[in-house]
XYZ file of C-alpha atoms in Angstrom:
759
model
C -40.157 9.511 151.281
C -39.004 11.918 148.320
C -37.122 10.908 145.189
C -36.135 12.434 141.634
C -35.652 10.447 138.630
C -34.690 11.509 135.301
C -36.030 9.129 133.220
C -35.360 9.159 129.231
C -38.477 6.904 126.794
C -37.926 5.855 123.135
C -39.855 4.385 120.677
C -42.770 5.607 118.865
C -43.202 8.349 121.679
C -44.004 11.484 119.249
C -47.335 12.374 117.488
C -48.928 9.811 119.466
C -50.196 12.107 122.849
C -47.021 11.049 124.941
C -46.545 14.621 126.540
C -50.214 14.888 127.620
C -50.167 11.309 128.876
C -47.050 12.180 131.437
C -48.515 15.371 132.044
C -51.574 13.588 133.122
C -49.904 10.922 134.976
C -47.631 13.476 136.983
C -50.610 15.593 138.031
C -52.517 12.084 139.079
C -49.769 10.654 141.280
C -49.073 14.296 142.650
C -45.374 14.517 141.143
C -43.394 17.996 140.049
C -41.134 18.596 137.515
C -41.131 18.493 133.707
C -41.270 16.293 130.201
C -40.254 17.480 126.950
C -39.399 15.803 123.368
C -36.077 15.745 122.081
C -34.543 14.016 118.932
C -33.216 11.191 121.585
C -36.691 10.154 123.288
C -39.180 11.537 125.498
C -37.373 13.403 128.568
C -38.897 13.282 132.102
C -37.469 15.323 135.533
C -39.700 14.048 137.988
C -40.254 14.160 141.845
C -42.258 12.981 144.641
C -42.699 10.025 147.096
C -41.411 6.908 145.809
C -44.257 4.806 145.629
C -45.959 7.687 143.298
C -43.034 7.354 141.360
C -42.761 3.650 140.861
C -46.457 3.966 139.928
C -45.573 6.602 137.578
C -42.696 4.658 135.758
C -44.909 1.266 135.594
C -47.243 2.894 133.760
C -45.161 4.292 131.503
C -44.182 0.905 130.563
C -47.830 -0.460 130.587
C -50.478 1.975 129.705
C -48.508 4.016 127.070
C -51.234 6.134 124.931
C -52.783 3.914 121.965
C -50.743 4.712 119.269
C -47.590 4.767 121.146
C -44.999 2.081 121.235
C -42.315 2.200 124.179
C -39.695 0.691 123.254
C -37.191 1.571 126.576
C -37.428 3.330 130.050
C -34.177 3.955 131.048
C -34.577 5.975 134.967
C -31.968 7.214 136.595
C -31.736 8.744 140.501
C -30.869 12.203 140.566
C -30.273 14.771 143.792
C -33.694 16.626 145.206
C -34.703 19.668 143.332
C -37.171 22.808 144.416
C -39.994 22.220 142.019
C -43.665 23.274 141.777
C -46.023 21.539 139.726
C -45.804 19.930 136.352
C -44.517 21.512 133.038
C -44.311 20.479 129.447
C -41.380 22.060 128.354
C -40.427 23.128 124.500
C -38.804 20.336 122.245
C -34.961 19.946 122.003
C -32.732 19.094 119.052
C -29.974 16.546 119.814
C -27.930 14.849 117.545
C -28.774 11.440 118.899
C -32.060 10.103 117.658
C -33.373 7.481 119.344
C -37.416 7.919 118.792
C -39.303 6.519 115.423
C -41.409 8.159 113.336
C -45.172 6.911 113.622
C -47.061 5.886 110.833
C -50.064 7.715 109.603
C -53.433 6.324 111.222
C -57.250 6.900 110.446
C -59.399 9.003 111.815
C -60.606 7.953 115.570
C -64.046 7.634 116.687
C -63.827 10.927 118.929
C -62.753 12.991 115.866
C -65.533 11.445 113.353
C -67.964 12.254 116.135
C -67.180 15.849 116.289
C -67.076 16.121 112.570
C -70.349 15.166 112.198
C -71.833 17.247 115.393
C -73.601 20.141 114.062
C -72.495 22.597 117.374
C -68.944 21.565 117.102
C -66.323 24.119 115.580
C -64.988 21.289 113.460
C -68.552 20.233 111.905
C -67.664 19.102 108.180
C -63.750 19.997 108.218
C -61.972 17.971 106.278
C -59.028 17.584 108.117
C -59.865 17.116 112.161
C -57.291 15.335 113.826
C -56.118 14.928 117.344
C -53.203 13.236 118.940
C -54.465 9.865 118.341
C -55.137 9.518 114.372
C -54.147 11.488 111.402
C -51.106 12.373 109.366
C -47.856 11.333 110.607
C -45.350 10.060 108.154
C -46.680 11.832 105.204
C -46.211 15.057 106.717
C -42.636 14.904 108.811
C -39.749 16.423 107.546
C -37.242 16.200 110.414
C -37.132 15.156 114.086
C -38.062 15.876 116.728
C -41.706 15.493 115.478
C -43.162 19.338 115.852
C -45.325 21.308 113.478
C -42.234 23.788 112.582
C -40.725 20.425 111.368
C -43.821 19.178 109.513
C -45.645 20.169 106.091
C -48.494 21.939 108.586
C -45.456 24.791 109.106
C -47.071 27.032 106.751
C -50.707 27.305 108.251
C -50.415 29.465 111.382
C -52.844 28.727 114.505
C -55.830 30.673 115.190
C -56.869 31.620 118.530
C -58.912 28.551 119.314
C -56.547 26.342 117.767
C -53.911 27.600 119.514
C -55.571 26.883 122.749
C -56.167 23.587 122.387
C -52.560 23.051 121.167
C -51.050 24.477 124.097
C -53.608 22.970 126.576
C -52.245 19.641 128.269
C -55.727 18.181 129.016
C -56.915 18.783 125.928
C -56.950 15.874 122.960
C -55.518 17.877 120.255
C -52.328 18.887 122.908
C -49.289 18.979 120.485
C -51.079 17.170 117.701
C -48.980 18.861 115.013
C -51.805 18.829 112.087
C -54.259 20.451 114.506
C -56.586 23.313 112.492
C -59.928 24.040 112.041
C -62.104 26.005 108.888
C -60.276 28.897 109.437
C -56.724 28.283 109.998
C -56.192 25.204 108.094
C -55.922 23.584 104.828
C -58.711 23.550 102.219
C -60.054 21.580 99.792
C -60.632 22.602 96.355
C -62.409 20.673 92.902
C -60.444 21.223 90.037
C -61.153 20.542 86.345
C -58.902 20.083 83.258
C -60.979 21.044 80.920
C -61.604 24.777 82.513
C -59.354 26.936 84.679
C -61.733 27.723 87.628
C -62.390 25.948 90.756
C -66.019 24.647 92.412
C -66.480 26.831 95.439
C -65.323 25.238 98.748
C -68.559 24.855 100.325
C -69.601 22.666 96.984
C -66.693 20.918 96.273
C -67.944 17.417 98.007
C -71.757 17.925 96.616
C -70.170 18.196 93.096
C -67.630 15.511 93.099
C -70.419 13.325 94.147
C -72.532 14.287 91.158
C -69.549 13.674 88.932
C -69.178 9.827 90.423
C -73.061 9.633 89.922
C -72.947 9.748 86.450
C -69.729 7.662 85.709
C -66.973 9.697 86.167
C -63.516 9.626 87.201
C -62.078 11.796 89.785
C -58.840 11.694 91.515
C -58.857 12.608 95.050
C -55.769 13.781 97.385
C -55.452 11.386 100.453
C -53.200 11.431 102.892
C -50.258 9.927 101.376
C -50.984 10.729 97.579
C -53.771 10.453 95.286
C -56.489 8.229 94.579
C -58.316 7.636 91.007
C -61.990 6.809 92.000
C -65.183 5.998 90.218
C -68.202 4.150 91.057
C -68.128 0.519 90.927
C -71.319 -0.252 90.178
C -71.126 1.567 86.799
C -69.263 -0.304 83.875
C -68.448 2.784 82.137
C -66.868 4.545 85.030
C -64.315 1.050 85.581
C -63.885 0.988 81.666
C -62.536 4.191 82.136
C -60.431 3.619 85.125
C -58.793 0.444 83.297
C -58.176 2.364 80.567
C -56.584 5.576 82.267
C -54.636 3.103 84.113
C -53.365 0.847 81.305
C -54.536 -2.062 83.830
C -56.174 -4.940 81.455
C -57.106 -7.429 84.777
C -55.563 -6.889 87.735
C -58.669 -6.208 90.360
C -59.479 -2.898 91.777
C -59.362 -2.426 95.756
C -62.773 -0.780 96.465
C -63.807 1.319 99.597
C -67.116 1.560 101.051
C -68.745 3.408 103.485
C -69.346 1.387 106.685
C -68.843 -2.326 107.232
C -72.553 -2.987 106.902
C -72.344 -2.511 103.264
C -68.765 -3.995 102.733
C -70.913 -7.093 104.085
C -72.960 -6.914 100.864
C -69.785 -7.678 99.088
C -67.397 -9.942 100.986
C -67.350 -12.616 103.737
C -64.755 -13.094 106.294
C -63.584 -13.940 109.489
C -63.270 -11.990 112.773
C -59.490 -11.221 112.170
C -60.295 -10.080 108.683
C -63.138 -7.828 110.202
C -61.090 -6.514 112.706
C -58.154 -5.574 110.349
C -60.489 -3.965 108.425
C -61.618 -1.793 111.202
C -57.826 -0.920 112.989
C -56.845 2.363 113.259
C -53.958 1.068 110.311
C -57.358 0.761 108.030
C -55.565 -1.029 105.337
C -57.318 -2.707 102.256
C -58.113 -6.009 103.167
C -58.338 -8.750 100.612
C -61.532 -10.515 101.863
C -63.412 -13.658 100.120
C -66.254 -12.229 97.265
C -69.751 -12.693 97.620
C -71.631 -12.337 94.211
C -73.286 -9.332 94.226
C -75.417 -8.026 91.147
C -74.540 -4.427 91.368
C -71.128 -4.867 91.161
C -69.522 -4.261 88.221
C -67.484 -7.720 87.176
C -64.473 -5.881 86.171
C -63.670 -4.853 89.328
C -62.414 -8.117 90.378
C -61.892 -9.818 87.013
C -62.936 -13.071 88.215
C -60.883 -12.843 91.687
C -61.935 -14.630 94.613
C -61.309 -12.076 96.589
C -62.093 -8.276 96.343
C -59.564 -5.380 98.314
C -61.828 -3.563 100.692
C -61.450 -0.514 103.015
C -62.790 1.880 104.913
C -62.722 5.641 104.971
C -60.018 6.806 106.783
C -59.802 10.624 106.540
C -62.218 12.601 107.052
C -62.272 14.115 103.565
C -63.290 10.314 102.701
C -66.130 10.497 105.235
C -67.075 13.614 103.570
C -67.299 12.348 100.203
C -69.602 9.077 100.950
C -72.017 11.446 103.190
C -72.824 13.153 100.098
C -72.840 10.312 97.748
C -75.344 8.898 99.899
C -77.525 11.150 97.786
C -76.915 9.239 95.183
C -76.056 5.349 96.238
C -77.778 3.878 99.719
C -74.829 1.799 100.093
C -71.905 3.554 97.918
C -69.264 1.590 96.894
C -66.121 3.046 95.153
C -63.067 1.988 93.007
C -60.099 3.378 94.785
C -56.931 2.473 93.128
C -53.203 4.336 92.932
C -53.372 7.650 91.579
C -50.452 6.817 88.845
C -49.677 4.775 85.969
C -49.247 1.134 86.805
C -45.587 0.470 87.604
C -45.047 4.303 88.464
C -45.176 6.231 91.747
C -47.938 7.431 93.188
C -48.658 10.922 92.059
C -48.929 13.956 94.956
C -49.248 16.971 93.749
C -52.465 18.185 91.288
C -50.880 19.720 88.479
C -48.794 16.743 88.250
C -51.952 14.313 88.091
C -53.694 16.775 85.391
C -50.435 16.613 83.195
C -50.244 12.681 83.683
C -54.254 12.285 82.731
C -55.541 15.548 81.343
C -59.338 15.427 80.483
C -59.956 11.875 80.838
C -60.437 13.196 84.435
C -63.447 14.788 85.009
C -62.317 16.393 88.360
C -59.754 16.519 91.104
C -60.739 16.967 94.539
C -57.473 18.306 95.637
C -56.176 20.293 99.299
C -53.379 22.570 100.176
C -51.662 20.378 102.381
C -48.492 19.244 101.152
C -47.340 15.722 100.918
C -44.026 15.501 102.323
C -43.286 11.933 102.098
C -45.929 9.601 99.820
C -47.282 6.669 101.039
C -49.461 4.268 99.130
C -52.347 2.116 101.112
C -51.177 -1.220 102.705
C -52.745 -4.172 101.937
C -53.515 -7.408 104.087
C -54.999 -10.634 103.985
C -55.660 -13.977 106.212
C -53.510 -17.013 105.566
C -52.098 -19.693 107.219
C -54.170 -18.491 110.819
C -52.743 -15.102 110.743
C -53.347 -11.870 109.204
C -50.414 -11.082 106.887
C -49.164 -7.656 105.561
C -48.573 -7.647 101.673
C -47.856 -4.434 100.963
C -46.777 -2.423 104.173
C -47.391 1.031 103.593
C -49.900 3.772 105.213
C -50.690 2.832 108.973
C -48.174 0.186 108.814
C -45.204 2.037 107.885
C -42.617 3.457 108.548
C -42.366 0.363 110.164
C -39.743 0.140 113.464
C -38.700 -1.926 116.576
C -36.396 -1.818 118.973
C -33.278 -3.642 118.835
C -30.303 -4.243 120.785
C -27.811 -3.364 117.902
C -25.741 -0.805 119.097
C -23.401 -0.505 116.380
C -22.556 2.517 113.350
C -25.595 3.182 110.936
C -26.484 0.214 108.183
C -28.761 0.394 105.796
C -29.865 -2.203 103.704
C -31.161 -1.275 99.994
C -33.763 -3.847 99.213
C -34.899 -5.764 95.811
C -35.557 -4.399 92.338
C -39.358 -5.158 92.531
C -41.711 -4.282 95.398
C -38.510 -1.957 96.657
C -38.515 -1.125 100.485
C -35.524 0.673 102.328
C -34.323 -0.479 105.497
C -31.821 1.031 108.293
C -30.790 0.254 111.569
C -29.069 2.925 114.178
C -28.251 2.613 118.081
C -31.442 0.898 119.644
C -33.642 0.410 116.433
C -34.249 -0.952 113.117
C -36.901 0.513 110.245
C -38.260 -0.387 107.536
C -39.574 2.411 104.721
C -42.997 2.362 103.572
C -43.597 0.503 99.717
C -41.853 2.220 96.918
C -42.789 0.300 94.041
C -40.752 -0.861 91.127
C -37.511 -0.289 90.389
C -37.805 -0.026 86.840
C -38.268 3.128 85.541
C -36.730 6.658 86.580
C -39.341 8.521 88.412
C -39.378 5.424 91.120
C -35.536 5.855 91.026
C -35.640 9.230 92.177
C -38.438 8.151 95.033
C -36.523 5.378 95.844
C -33.535 7.201 96.272
C -35.703 10.455 98.131
C -36.500 7.821 100.916
C -32.703 7.169 101.459
C -32.176 10.304 102.069
C -35.267 11.156 104.342
C -34.290 7.977 106.516
C -30.621 9.829 106.685
C -31.959 13.068 107.089
C -34.546 12.029 110.116
C -32.299 9.783 111.916
C -29.139 12.350 111.102
C -26.715 9.784 110.491
C -24.366 8.252 107.122
C -24.609 4.722 106.945
C -20.815 2.968 107.429
C -22.304 -0.330 105.942
C -24.632 -0.896 103.246
C -26.644 -3.932 102.685
C -27.504 -5.568 98.593
C -28.916 -8.195 96.542
C -25.899 -10.129 94.521
C -27.608 -9.378 91.371
C -25.533 -6.590 89.655
C -28.789 -5.560 87.297
C -30.505 -4.302 89.893
C -30.660 -0.568 90.531
C -30.705 -1.193 94.371
C -27.294 -2.734 93.683
C -25.638 -0.036 91.590
C -27.063 2.427 94.452
C -25.462 0.630 96.859
C -21.994 -0.040 94.829
C -22.006 3.660 94.403
C -21.755 4.526 98.284
C -19.095 4.801 100.084
C -18.631 2.666 103.331
C -18.395 -0.956 103.433
C -20.748 -3.167 101.168
C -22.112 -6.531 101.820
C -24.325 -8.506 99.437
C -26.815 -11.255 100.239
C -28.169 -13.490 98.154
C -31.811 -13.174 97.211
C -33.310 -16.281 98.613
C -31.144 -15.894 101.896
C -32.608 -12.644 102.731
C -36.121 -14.021 102.106
C -35.527 -16.234 104.788
C -33.558 -13.831 107.116
C -36.611 -11.273 106.588
C -38.839 -13.723 108.483
C -36.176 -14.218 110.983
C -35.916 -10.814 112.061
C -39.577 -10.263 112.611
C -39.046 -13.206 115.077
C -35.646 -12.377 116.182
C -34.389 -15.497 115.589
C -30.937 -15.795 114.498
C -30.705 -19.639 113.727
C -29.911 -22.229 112.617
C -33.105 -22.985 110.829
C -34.967 -24.727 107.887
C -35.365 -22.108 105.467
C -37.830 -22.747 102.360
C -38.181 -19.942 99.659
C -40.456 -20.060 96.887
C -40.543 -17.008 94.312
C -40.116 -16.153 90.810
C -36.715 -14.957 90.464
C -33.533 -14.606 92.226
C -29.989 -14.927 91.266
C -28.273 -17.421 92.764
C -24.510 -17.794 93.694
C -24.127 -20.362 90.966
C -25.662 -17.684 88.180
C -28.799 -19.630 87.485
C -32.377 -18.337 88.296
C -33.377 -19.389 91.691
C -36.739 -19.751 92.929
C -37.775 -23.027 94.609
C -35.151 -23.204 97.472
C -34.136 -25.521 100.959
C -31.874 -23.555 102.659
C -30.066 -24.563 105.828
C -29.243 -20.613 107.025
C -28.632 -18.609 109.740
C -27.251 -14.941 109.917
C -23.946 -15.820 108.736
C -24.809 -17.469 105.901
C -26.781 -20.662 104.228
C -26.284 -24.228 102.686
C -28.609 -24.900 99.859
C -30.180 -28.144 100.770
C -32.770 -28.802 98.239
C -34.224 -27.248 95.242
C -37.459 -27.549 92.522
C -35.954 -29.433 89.421
C -34.552 -27.300 86.823
C -35.861 -26.266 83.720
C -35.223 -23.414 81.245
C -36.834 -20.439 80.663
C -36.553 -19.815 76.613
C -35.533 -16.564 75.682
C -34.973 -15.388 79.512
C -37.161 -12.490 80.557
C -39.397 -13.302 77.359
C -40.340 -16.561 78.731
C -41.976 -14.911 81.927
C -43.772 -12.487 79.799
C -44.920 -15.688 77.082
C -45.543 -18.341 79.799
C -45.847 -20.868 76.718
C -42.374 -21.055 76.441
C -42.173 -21.726 79.796
C -44.888 -24.867 79.213
C -42.543 -25.900 76.193
C -39.388 -26.105 78.093
C -41.033 -28.195 80.729
C -42.996 -30.615 78.063
C -39.088 -31.023 76.241
C -37.684 -32.343 79.743
C -40.930 -35.111 78.903
C -41.713 -35.517 75.464
C -39.716 -35.036 72.020
C -40.799 -31.940 69.925
C -43.434 -33.805 67.601
C -44.915 -35.370 70.602
C -45.751 -31.847 71.619
C -47.241 -30.437 68.798
C -49.377 -33.295 68.168
C -50.896 -32.330 71.859
C -52.544 -29.644 69.727
C -52.912 -27.143 73.162
C -54.285 -24.012 73.253
C -51.005 -22.564 74.614
C -49.286 -23.205 71.118
C -52.336 -22.477 68.802
C -51.103 -19.569 67.188
C -47.649 -21.016 66.821
C -46.224 -22.069 63.515
C -43.923 -24.916 62.617
C -40.820 -22.061 62.373
C -41.573 -20.895 66.302
C -41.349 -24.414 67.474
C -38.346 -25.144 65.449
C -36.877 -22.005 66.917
C -38.007 -22.597 70.276
C -36.347 -25.863 70.223
C -33.063 -24.862 69.001
C -32.798 -22.197 72.067
C -33.461 -24.865 74.384
C -31.088 -27.362 72.818
C -27.764 -25.049 73.189
C -29.164 -22.677 76.257
C -28.392 -19.885 74.674
C -30.440 -17.324 76.240
C -32.328 -19.827 78.243
C -31.081 -19.966 81.684
C -31.784 -23.207 83.809
C -34.510 -21.987 86.542
C -35.922 -23.744 89.409
C -38.523 -21.284 90.564
C -41.357 -22.643 92.081
C -42.991 -18.622 90.981
C -42.624 -19.939 86.933
C -43.990 -23.444 87.629
C -47.116 -21.803 88.496
C -46.730 -19.976 85.306
C -46.570 -22.934 83.466
C -49.429 -24.608 85.404
C -51.676 -21.748 84.696
C -50.363 -22.345 80.952
C -50.910 -26.002 80.982
C -54.535 -25.331 82.364
C -55.205 -23.025 79.649
C -55.923 -20.587 82.252
C -53.976 -17.497 81.089
C -52.164 -16.416 77.865
C -50.053 -13.689 78.526
C -50.013 -11.983 82.699
C -51.263 -8.865 82.845
C -50.014 -8.403 86.156
C -46.922 -9.837 88.390
C -48.312 -13.335 90.606
C -51.596 -13.060 88.119
C -50.965 -17.043 87.595
C -50.586 -18.035 91.138
C -54.029 -15.886 91.662
C -55.382 -17.819 88.437
C -54.471 -21.234 89.890
C -55.667 -20.443 93.388
C -58.641 -19.504 92.158
C -59.589 -22.928 89.942
C -58.253 -24.824 92.898
C -60.721 -23.301 95.395
C -63.463 -24.720 93.347
C -62.008 -27.850 93.480
C -63.469 -31.577 94.935
C -61.382 -34.209 96.614
C -59.152 -35.953 94.715
C -59.096 -39.914 94.700
C -55.412 -40.036 94.344
C -53.269 -37.359 95.435
C -50.958 -35.300 93.028
C -47.450 -36.355 94.080
C -44.179 -34.202 94.159
C -41.288 -35.979 95.464
C -37.648 -35.306 96.423
C -35.671 -37.716 94.455
C -34.396 -40.522 96.388
C -31.214 -39.410 97.839
C -30.893 -36.309 96.337
C -31.995 -32.787 97.345
C -34.051 -32.174 93.783
C -37.713 -31.669 93.870
C -39.230 -33.489 90.652
C -42.512 -31.874 88.905
C -42.000 -34.300 85.905
C -44.402 -36.519 87.534
C -46.942 -33.800 88.275
C -46.745 -32.673 84.433
C -46.932 -36.080 82.421
C -50.215 -36.786 84.540
C -51.544 -32.998 83.808
C -50.511 -34.445 79.974
C -52.274 -37.650 79.840
C -55.329 -36.303 81.327
C -55.621 -33.541 78.967
C -56.491 -31.258 82.129
C -56.960 -28.420 80.058
C -60.017 -29.905 78.078
C -62.003 -29.702 81.524
C -62.653 -27.084 84.203
C -63.476 -29.949 86.824
C -59.828 -31.139 85.837
C -58.408 -28.119 85.613
C -59.100 -27.317 89.162
C -58.338 -30.851 90.470
C -54.593 -30.395 88.925
C -54.390 -26.843 90.542
C -55.298 -28.260 93.827
C -52.970 -30.845 93.314
C -50.003 -28.343 92.807
C -50.978 -26.862 95.503
C -50.851 -29.518 98.283
C -48.362 -31.123 96.367
C -46.294 -27.956 97.021
C -47.016 -28.154 100.742
C -46.583 -31.829 101.165
C -43.353 -31.688 99.998
C -42.189 -28.739 102.362
C -43.157 -30.885 105.169
C -41.196 -34.094 103.601
C -38.132 -31.907 103.469
C -38.998 -30.742 107.100
C -39.073 -34.121 108.226
C -35.495 -34.512 107.139
C -34.717 -31.820 109.997
C -36.917 -32.068 112.773
C -34.731 -30.288 115.324
C -34.722 -26.996 113.214
C -37.605 -24.732 112.974
C -38.883 -24.228 109.452
C -39.181 -20.679 107.822
C -41.452 -20.115 104.519
C -40.730 -16.958 102.595
C -40.967 -15.767 99.340
C -43.652 -14.053 96.779
C -45.072 -17.821 96.253
C -46.298 -17.887 99.787
C -48.938 -14.712 99.047
C -50.838 -17.689 98.004
C -53.592 -18.030 100.751
C -54.732 -21.849 100.074
C -50.758 -22.884 99.818
C -50.617 -21.290 103.595
C -53.940 -22.686 104.687
C -53.198 -25.792 103.666
C -49.728 -26.016 104.885
C -50.554 -24.861 108.340
C -53.788 -27.284 108.601
C -51.376 -30.333 107.924
C -48.494 -28.822 110.081
C -47.894 -30.052 114.109
C -46.500 -26.887 115.377
C -46.142 -28.611 118.617
C -43.573 -30.667 117.252
C -41.402 -28.444 114.824
C -42.441 -24.849 114.912
C -42.868 -22.914 111.575
C -42.915 -19.256 110.775
C -43.721 -16.904 108.145
C -44.164 -13.175 107.885
C -46.840 -11.569 109.378
C -45.816 -7.808 109.291
C -42.682 -8.038 107.097
C -43.984 -8.987 103.952
C -42.879 -12.203 102.368
C -42.850 -10.858 99.015
C -39.751 -8.676 97.905
C -40.654 -6.006 100.141
C -39.268 -7.820 103.084
C -35.846 -8.563 101.182
C -34.403 -5.284 103.249
C -35.270 -6.186 106.269
C -33.787 -9.791 105.691
C -30.409 -7.945 103.989
C -30.584 -5.672 107.272
C -30.439 -8.698 109.651
C -27.769 -9.970 107.832
C -25.509 -6.714 108.118
C -26.227 -6.422 112.003
C -25.390 -9.464 112.699
C -21.498 -9.002 110.564
C -20.420 -5.968 112.873
């Protein structure tokens, strides 16, 4: 018996080869009808034998293309019609958007093989792609995802590419960036010192030669520029640090293959799988000693961020560079000044860095939407995303939410945007810190892009409590309902959103800074939370930030404030601690007066600032060079520690909700840990284990609640590993972000989870 179905499929179903998949599936099952893209999803009108139709619908659910994500398949029976064969119709534009924008993906094995095949028309073509790989988010301008709605619209097909694009059984059927040497984008090598560019057929050869002599070039990738130099040449690495104004923050590297990566890092199977996945993130792995790697690449970090070539252009650059280095390893750092947005235009790159650049490997495919590299690591028995960008973002998922559009504005640091429309939620790629005008403008463009793509005007805006955040100020300038979510509640909600939890939960939020509802600086919080609100049931013992923000830049002020809770000023001066060596008598006096009066010295419960003080106590750090440096130094020192005869302890005060750090500090002072590397390592291990134990102590008070851990401190993989190693998940489940970062990049998702439950 024949039947006819009208089917609408929503999810990540455009730009991933879904229509040719449907076409081939229909032909396989001898079905007739049509399929087409629309902004409301992929629409299918299909008829044939009922048994074949049922198999067809099951395959839509169970065997979609590798990059697709099917959220919903809605079927409705129709009256039988007269149809012959199965066809693919042109796309349709609708007001309701039910599809999701696909992230950019690395080159697939099939395209890489063609690019290396001398008999292929795509031999050595730097922009080869198909429905399984290549740019998506970075080129899209509007939905539905058709070539006319991307930055490829300026490139007309040659006859060969048009044939491939129109043939349903071809791997390039409606792959929007499809092109070749004859009709597609072209590469060029430009120089700051002279106007002319290198000939097309010599670009990679000349770029490799520049790198081989210690030069630095800019390379235009999928979502923006990288600054690139040879990681085995000191002159190149030092020049990169000077150009970026970046003293100690480790650089990421790109290597040509897994075998080369194994020379520099070691890892577990999950880490190697992440490295070779189609998302192609930077994976932070344990660094191996290697005589050729310039020490200033990693700056004594125990980890090295490694990625593989993810575009054909990268592969071609490495192919030429193997003429100079058998196992090439290149620093690949974001093409910007630290704290500024990623550069996407060659002229801007030359304007920013000028003659410091020895060349710019450019191409003429416009980048519609900038997107940085994603960063992941393994911690707490799982691969976890630290920066969600290329390959992972926009991150979207199916949602039961059916209300009006909601937009969440995120935090000030590591900002992202999140939005919910009927049937789905999404998070933008990482944008950056909203401390400068350029990043603020990119942030506002991202908000406009999401509204444009999904053709909506949010009726509800969600933001942080902090009145000084640019994101908060932007939210307050919008028309519509405004909701504000406390920062640490949002951290907990972000994890709840990822696991689709509504609460109640016991949430532990440890980070650097967040405004509490008592107008003090929070950052070591335990909350009884759900999607409606929270109750603060525990926090770190408060201490003062002498001079406010200045204390974050000078951790010795934090250490002084904590010591003043335990000792007299005279006793502290008599310690002759290296953190205070450059201070004069009047420095001690003035800072002591600020501490006594509380003037410009807010109370703080931040675990992130505790790590600052601990790094300072162990003489590991003077002035931090980048966010999280203290935590990384403490973690690095702790990894070398042996077994402690007596555990370092932090306990919740009897009958109270305050986690007391004082015994830990007094023990560190009395043993003068800064005088011995072994003692520092033991104390750092002690701090991490004491924090993990304190979380377990609090969890035992609420045995019926699942536990959430979130906030930037939980980027510390040793803390996560210790916590998970000692936890019995069969008795009490514990959750932390995997796809949604636990740092402030996840705040927008937490705000959104709150907002959609208030409607």
